Coordinates of C-alpha atoms in Angstrom, one line a residue:
Chain R
M1 CA 12.2 -1.1 17.5
F2 CA 8.5 0.6 17.1
V3 CA 8.0 1.6 14.1
G4 CA 5.2 2.2 12.2
C5 CA 3.7 4.2 8.4
Q6 CA 0.4 5.8 6.9
F7 CA 0.7 5.1 3.3
S8 CA -2.1 5.5 -0.1
L9 CA -1.3 3.9 -3.0
Y10 CA -3.6 6.6 -6.1
P11 CA -4.0 4.8 -9.3
M12 CA -4.9 7.6 -12.0
T13 CA -7.5 5.3 -13.9
D14 CA -11.3 4.4 -13.5
R15 CA -9.9 1.1 -12.2
F16 CA -8.5 2.1 -9.2
V17 CA -10.3 0.2 -7.0
Q18 CA -9.4 -2.5 -8.9
V19 CA -5.3 -1.4 -9.3
I20 CA -5.2 -1.1 -5.5
L21 CA -6.8 -4.2 -3.6
G22 CA -4.8 -6.2 -5.6
A23 CA -1.5 -4.2 -4.5
V24 CA -2.2 -5.0 -1.3
E25 CA -3.7 -8.2 -1.7
G26 CA -2.3 -10.4 1.4
L27 CA -0.4 -7.7 2.9
H28 CA -3.1 -8.0 6.5
Q29 CA -2.3 -11.5 6.3
Q30 CA 1.7 -11.2 7.0
K31 CA 2.0 -12.2 10.3
D32 CA 5.1 -9.5 11.3
L33 CA 2.8 -6.5 10.7
R34 CA -0.2 -5.1 12.0
V35 CA -2.7 -3.4 9.3
E36 CA -5.4 -1.4 9.0
T37 CA -7.7 0.1 6.3
D38 CA -9.5 2.7 6.4
D39 CA -10.6 5.3 3.0
L40 CA -7.8 8.1 3.6
S41 CA -5.2 5.4 4.1
T42 CA -3.0 2.5 5.2
L43 CA -1.4 2.2 8.6
V44 CA 1.4 -0.4 9.2
I45 CA 2.8 -1.0 12.1
G46 CA 6.7 -3.5 12.2
A47 CA 9.9 -3.3 12.5
P48 CA 11.5 -1.2 9.6
Q49 CA 12.6 -4.2 6.8
P50 CA 9.2 -5.9 6.6
L51 CA 7.7 -2.2 6.9
F52 CA 9.2 -1.0 4.1
A53 CA 9.9 -4.9 1.6
A54 CA 5.9 -4.4 2.2
L55 CA 5.4 -1.0 1.1
E56 CA 7.6 -2.0 -2.2
Q57 CA 5.7 -5.0 -3.1
C58 CA 2.8 -2.7 -3.1
F59 CA 4.1 -0.3 -5.1
L60 CA 5.4 -2.9 -7.7
K61 CA 2.3 -4.3 -7.7
A62 CA 0.0 -1.2 -8.4
A63 CA 2.7 -0.3 -11.3
A64 CA 2.7 -3.9 -12.7
S65 CA -0.9 -2.6 -14.1
G66 CA 1.2 -0.2 -16.6
E67 CA -1.6 3.2 -15.0
H68 CA 0.2 6.5 -13.2
I69 CA 0.9 5.0 -9.8
V70 CA 1.5 7.5 -6.9
L71 CA 2.5 5.6 -3.8
T72 CA 2.4 8.5 -0.8
A73 CA 3.6 8.1 2.9
T74 CA 4.5 9.1 5.8
F75 CA 7.2 6.7 8.4
S76 CA 7.2 7.3 12.2
R77 CA 9.8 5.8 14.6
G78 CA 9.6 6.7 18.1
C79 CA 6.3 8.8 19.4
P80 CA 6.2 9.9 22.5
G81 CA 3.5 8.6 24.7
E82 CA 3.4 5.1 22.7
P83 CA 5.0 2.0 25.1
D84 CA 8.0 1.2 23.6
D85 CA 8.9 4.7 24.3
P86 CA 12.7 3.9 26.3
I87 CA 13.3 1.8 23.3
C88 CA 13.2 5.1 20.9
Q89 CA 16.1 7.3 22.5
P90 CA 18.8 7.6 20.5
T91 CA 22.0 5.4 20.6
K92 CA 24.8 7.1 18.9
P93 CA 26.0 11.1 18.9
I94 CA 25.1 12.7 15.8
G95 CA 28.2 12.1 13.0
A96 CA 28.8 8.9 14.4
I97 CA 27.1 7.1 11.3
E98 CA 30.8 5.9 9.2
S99 CA 28.2 4.0 6.8
A100 CA 27.9 5.4 3.4
I101 CA 24.1 4.5 1.6
D102 CA 24.9 1.9 -1.2
P103 CA 22.4 1.5 -3.8
S104 CA 24.4 -0.4 -5.9
Q105 CA 24.3 -3.4 -3.5
V106 CA 20.3 -3.7 -4.4
K107 CA 18.5 -5.8 -6.6
L108 CA 16.9 -3.4 -8.7
S109 CA 12.9 -3.9 -9.6
G110 CA 13.4 -2.8 -13.4
V111 CA 10.8 -0.5 -12.6
K112 CA 12.1 3.2 -12.8
A113 CA 10.6 5.6 -10.4
S114 CA 10.7 9.4 -9.3
A115 CA 10.5 10.7 -5.8
Q116 CA 10.1 13.4 -3.4
F117 CA 11.3 12.8 0.6
A118 CA 12.1 14.9 3.8
V119 CA 13.5 13.7 7.5
Y120 CA 11.6 15.4 10.2
P121 CA 13.8 14.5 13.1
L122 CA 12.0 15.9 16.0
G123 CA 13.0 17.4 19.2
S124 CA 16.4 18.2 18.4
T125 CA 17.5 21.8 17.9
E126 CA 20.5 20.1 15.9
Y127 CA 17.7 18.9 14.0
M128 CA 19.7 20.7 10.5
E129 CA 22.8 19.3 10.9
V130 CA 20.7 15.6 10.9
I131 CA 18.5 17.1 7.3
Y132 CA 22.0 18.4 6.3
R133 CA 23.4 15.1 6.6
E134 CA 21.2 12.8 5.1
I135 CA 21.3 15.3 2.3
R136 CA 25.3 14.8 1.7
A137 CA 25.5 11.1 2.4
I138 CA 22.5 10.8 -0.4
K139 CA 24.0 13.0 -3.0
D140 CA 26.9 10.6 -2.1
A141 CA 25.4 7.8 -2.8
G142 CA 25.4 7.2 -6.1
I143 CA 21.5 7.9 -6.9
S144 CA 19.9 11.2 -8.7
S145 CA 19.2 13.3 -6.6
R146 CA 18.3 17.0 -7.1
A147 CA 17.3 20.0 -3.8
K148 CA 13.6 21.1 -3.9
H149 CA 12.2 23.3 -1.8
F150 CA 11.1 21.6 0.7
C151 CA 12.2 18.1 -0.3
T152 CA 15.2 15.9 -1.8
R153 CA 14.1 14.4 -5.3
L154 CA 15.2 11.1 -6.4
D155 CA 15.2 8.8 -9.7
G156 CA 16.5 5.7 -10.2
D157 CA 14.7 2.2 -9.7
V158 CA 11.6 1.7 -7.3
S159 CA 14.0 -1.0 -4.8
Q160 CA 16.9 1.6 -4.9
I161 CA 14.1 4.8 -3.9
F162 CA 12.8 2.6 -1.0
M163 CA 16.9 1.3 -0.2
V164 CA 17.3 5.0 0.6
L165 CA 14.3 5.6 2.2
G166 CA 14.6 2.4 5.1
A167 CA 18.5 3.9 5.0
A168 CA 17.8 7.4 6.1
F169 CA 15.3 6.7 8.5
D170 CA 17.6 4.0 10.3
R171 CA 20.5 7.0 10.1
A172 CA 18.4 9.9 11.6
A173 CA 17.1 7.6 14.5
T174 CA 21.1 7.8 15.4
A175 CA 20.2 11.3 16.4
T176 CA 16.6 11.9 17.7
G177 CA 14.4 9.3 19.2
H178 CA 11.3 10.8 16.8
V179 CA 11.7 10.5 13.1
V180 CA 9.4 11.1 10.7
I181 CA 10.0 10.8 6.9
T182 CA 7.3 11.6 4.2
A183 CA 7.6 10.1 1.0
T184 CA 5.9 10.6 -2.8
I185 CA 6.9 7.7 -5.5
S186 CA 5.9 7.9 -8.6
T187 CA 6.2 5.8 -11.6
A188 CA 4.8 5.9 -15.6
S189 CA 3.4 9.7 -15.4
P190 CA 2.7 11.0 -18.8
T191 CA 4.7 14.3 -17.7
Q192 CA 8.1 14.3 -18.6
L193 CA 11.4 16.4 -17.6
Chain L
M1 CA 6.3 36.0 6.4
F2 CA 7.9 33.6 3.8
V3 CA 5.9 30.5 3.3
G4 CA 5.4 27.8 1.1
C5 CA 4.1 24.3 0.4
Q6 CA 4.6 22.0 -2.4
F7 CA 1.1 20.4 -3.4
S8 CA 0.1 17.3 -5.8
L9 CA -3.4 16.9 -7.1
Y10 CA -4.7 13.3 -7.8
P11 CA -7.5 12.5 -10.1
M12 CA -8.3 8.9 -9.5
T13 CA -10.0 8.5 -13.3
D14 CA -8.3 8.1 -16.8
R15 CA -9.0 11.9 -17.7
F16 CA -6.0 13.1 -14.9
V17 CA -4.3 15.1 -16.8
Q18 CA -7.5 17.3 -17.8
V19 CA -8.9 17.4 -14.6
I20 CA -5.2 18.7 -12.5
L21 CA -4.7 20.9 -15.4
G22 CA -8.6 22.3 -15.0
A23 CA -8.1 22.6 -11.7
V24 CA -4.9 24.3 -11.5
E25 CA -5.4 27.0 -14.3
G26 CA -5.2 30.4 -13.5
L27 CA -2.3 29.3 -10.2
H28 CA 0.7 30.3 -12.2
Q29 CA -0.7 33.9 -13.4
Q30 CA -1.6 34.8 -8.8
K31 CA 0.5 37.7 -8.8
D32 CA 0.7 37.9 -5.2
L33 CA 2.2 33.6 -5.7
R34 CA 5.7 32.0 -7.1
V35 CA 4.2 28.6 -9.1
E36 CA 6.4 25.8 -10.4
T37 CA 5.0 22.7 -11.5
D38 CA 7.7 19.4 -12.1
D39 CA 6.1 15.5 -13.0
L40 CA 5.8 15.4 -8.6
S41 CA 4.4 18.5 -7.2
T42 CA 3.9 22.0 -7.9
L43 CA 6.0 24.8 -5.5
V44 CA 3.6 27.8 -3.8
I45 CA 5.4 30.7 -1.8
G46 CA 3.4 33.1 -1.0
A47 CA 1.3 34.4 2.4
P48 CA -0.2 31.9 4.0
Q49 CA -3.7 34.1 3.4
P50 CA -3.5 33.5 -0.4
L51 CA -1.7 29.7 -0.8
F52 CA -4.0 28.0 1.2
A53 CA -6.9 29.8 -0.4
A54 CA -5.6 29.0 -3.9
L55 CA -5.3 25.4 -3.0
E56 CA -8.4 25.3 -1.9
Q57 CA -9.7 26.5 -5.3
C58 CA -7.5 24.1 -6.9
F59 CA -9.8 21.1 -4.7
L60 CA -12.9 22.3 -5.4
K61 CA -12.1 23.5 -8.9
A62 CA -10.8 19.1 -9.3
A63 CA -14.0 18.0 -7.0
A64 CA -16.7 19.7 -9.8
S65 CA -15.0 16.7 -11.9
G66 CA -17.3 14.2 -9.8
E67 CA -14.1 12.2 -9.6
H68 CA -12.9 11.1 -6.5
I69 CA -9.8 13.4 -5.5
V70 CA -7.3 13.4 -3.1
L71 CA -4.5 16.9 -2.7
T72 CA -2.1 16.6 -0.5
A73 CA 0.3 18.7 1.0
T74 CA 3.2 19.9 2.3
F75 CA 3.6 23.3 4.0
S76 CA 6.5 24.8 5.5
R77 CA 7.2 28.0 7.7
G78 CA 10.5 29.6 8.0
C79 CA 13.6 27.3 7.1
P80 CA 16.5 28.3 8.0
G81 CA 18.9 29.5 5.4
E82 CA 16.2 30.7 3.2
P83 CA 17.2 34.2 2.8
D84 CA 13.7 35.6 5.1
D85 CA 14.6 33.6 8.1
P86 CA 14.8 36.8 10.4
I87 CA 11.4 36.7 10.0
C88 CA 10.6 33.5 10.6
Q89 CA 11.3 33.9 14.2
P90 CA 8.4 32.8 16.9
T91 CA 7.0 36.1 18.5
K92 CA 5.0 34.7 21.6
P93 CA 5.6 31.9 23.6
I94 CA 3.9 28.8 24.0
G95 CA 0.2 28.9 25.4
A96 CA 0.1 32.7 24.7
I97 CA -2.6 32.0 22.1
E98 CA -6.2 32.5 23.5
S99 CA -8.4 32.1 20.3
A100 CA -10.0 29.1 19.2
I101 CA -10.3 27.7 16.3
D102 CA -14.1 28.3 14.6
P103 CA -15.2 26.9 11.5
S104 CA -18.4 27.7 11.9
Q105 CA -17.3 31.4 10.9
V106 CA -16.1 30.2 7.1
K107 CA -18.9 30.2 4.6
L108 CA -19.1 26.9 3.3
S109 CA -17.9 25.8 -0.4
G110 CA -21.1 22.8 -0.1
V111 CA -18.4 20.4 -0.7
K112 CA -17.4 17.3 1.7
A113 CA -14.3 15.7 2.6
S114 CA -11.8 13.8 4.3
A115 CA -8.3 14.6 5.9
Q116 CA -6.0 13.5 8.1
F117 CA -3.0 15.9 8.9
A118 CA -0.4 16.3 11.0
V119 CA 1.8 19.8 12.6
Y120 CA 5.5 19.4 13.0
P121 CA 6.9 22.2 15.4
L122 CA 10.6 21.3 14.6
G123 CA 13.7 22.6 16.3
S124 CA 12.0 22.7 19.6
T125 CA 12.6 20.5 22.9
E126 CA 8.6 21.2 23.6
Y127 CA 7.6 19.9 20.4
M128 CA 4.8 17.7 21.9
E129 CA 3.2 20.4 23.9
V130 CA 2.4 22.3 20.7
I131 CA 1.3 19.0 18.9
Y132 CA -1.1 18.4 21.8
R133 CA -2.5 22.1 22.1
E134 CA -3.1 21.7 18.7
I135 CA -5.4 18.9 18.9
R136 CA -6.9 19.9 21.6
A137 CA -8.3 23.1 20.1
I138 CA -9.1 21.2 16.9
K139 CA -11.4 19.3 19.7
D140 CA -12.7 22.5 20.7
A141 CA -13.2 23.8 17.3
G142 CA -16.9 21.8 16.5
I143 CA -15.4 19.9 13.5
S144 CA -15.6 16.1 13.5
S145 CA -12.0 15.0 14.4
R146 CA -10.7 11.4 15.2
A147 CA -7.0 10.7 16.7
K148 CA -4.9 8.5 14.0
H149 CA -1.8 6.6 14.4
F150 CA 0.5 9.6 13.6
C151 CA -2.4 12.1 12.4
T152 CA -5.3 13.5 13.2
R153 CA -8.3 13.3 11.2
L154 CA -11.3 15.9 9.7
D155 CA -14.4 15.3 8.1
G156 CA -16.1 18.0 7.1
D157 CA -16.8 21.2 4.7
V158 CA -13.7 21.3 2.3
S159 CA -13.7 25.5 3.6
Q160 CA -13.7 24.1 7.1
I161 CA -11.0 21.8 6.5
F162 CA -8.6 24.1 4.9
M163 CA -9.5 26.9 7.7
V164 CA -8.0 24.4 10.5
L165 CA -5.2 23.8 8.4
G166 CA -4.3 27.3 7.9
A167 CA -5.4 28.0 11.8
A168 CA -2.9 25.4 13.0
F169 CA -0.1 26.4 10.4
D170 CA -0.3 29.9 12.4
R171 CA -1.0 29.0 15.8
A172 CA 2.3 26.5 15.6
A173 CA 4.2 29.7 14.5
T174 CA 4.1 31.2 17.7
A175 CA 5.9 28.4 19.5
T176 CA 8.8 27.8 16.8
G177 CA 10.5 29.1 13.9
H178 CA 10.1 26.5 11.5
V179 CA 7.1 24.1 11.1
V180 CA 5.6 21.7 8.5
I181 CA 2.4 20.4 8.6
T182 CA 1.3 17.9 5.9
A183 CA -1.9 17.2 4.9
T184 CA -4.1 14.8 2.7
I185 CA -7.6 15.7 1.4
S186 CA -10.2 13.4 -0.2
T187 CA -13.8 14.0 -1.3
A188 CA -15.9 11.3 -3.3
S189 CA -13.9 8.1 -2.3
P190 CA -16.2 5.2 -3.0
T191 CA -15.2 3.8 1.0
Q192 CA -17.7 5.3 3.1
L193 CA -16.7 4.3 6.8

């Protein structure tokens, strides 16, 4: 399964270079991922499980600095024209998913964060059904969530947030071959709601 | 025309609160925009021209700090279910656009930036045609651009970059009623390619 993302870390501190380099240390050496970095973002290509795990680790390492940290990411699965196009076709019709998202099963990181994300199922005229289905699933998942314009907000443990993003990415892929998720994850913001 | 965005400013400095507050000063008082801020992003609802102009001004004010600044934004036009849904229907068939994107007509800000962005035409099985059309238009536009995985990179003056984003947003809307553009704009990064 071909999956990739572009992600960026934004540490709101004069020490931002040091925090970023510390957070991504070892990422380029990970054998099950292809990683390329430029001045705007880091590309990671690989299977969903190691990819989401790697981003979670990067975020947690940056958060350990104690600074206000934001990670933004665009996850994409099944871009047409890529060589793996044939394996990216949907395998189940919309509505075939029975399993709920269950972040209570996740081992907690102990780091609290806030996030907002959006799911874009592409090439499908039924895309709003998929979006509404995922919003309902997250409401049932036992993690704090709230609708915002153009996205859904999550508040919880970092590991729960990454679990929900990974699950939404998997679930949307049953409906269409090309799925994009954009996400913003923030910790230690001085702004408290 | 109902258009909105969620945007965030990330100043990579200990003074980030001061830089953000200075950049968004006056935004909430602008009469032609609806603005709401939380700890993750600022929502701006309004017509495309004042909306893009407001974001450009926020970015330039933050950039004047001399710090490394990143702005991320998700622009959305024509969300189904919003009260303005009827006015968000496409007005022209795909391929009806003749006018090129011409950033040479823009008054330059004098601030250089790098950006990456992606266009997501939703609810259309012909969405890849729209994406390829916009990539071709940008290649012809006389601004430095380069393909990356999942997005297109731009390098140039801040005002040229915002002009290209606004034009791509307008052009994609002729093909489908619901268009999302995600963009990342960065200035004064210490990483030089």
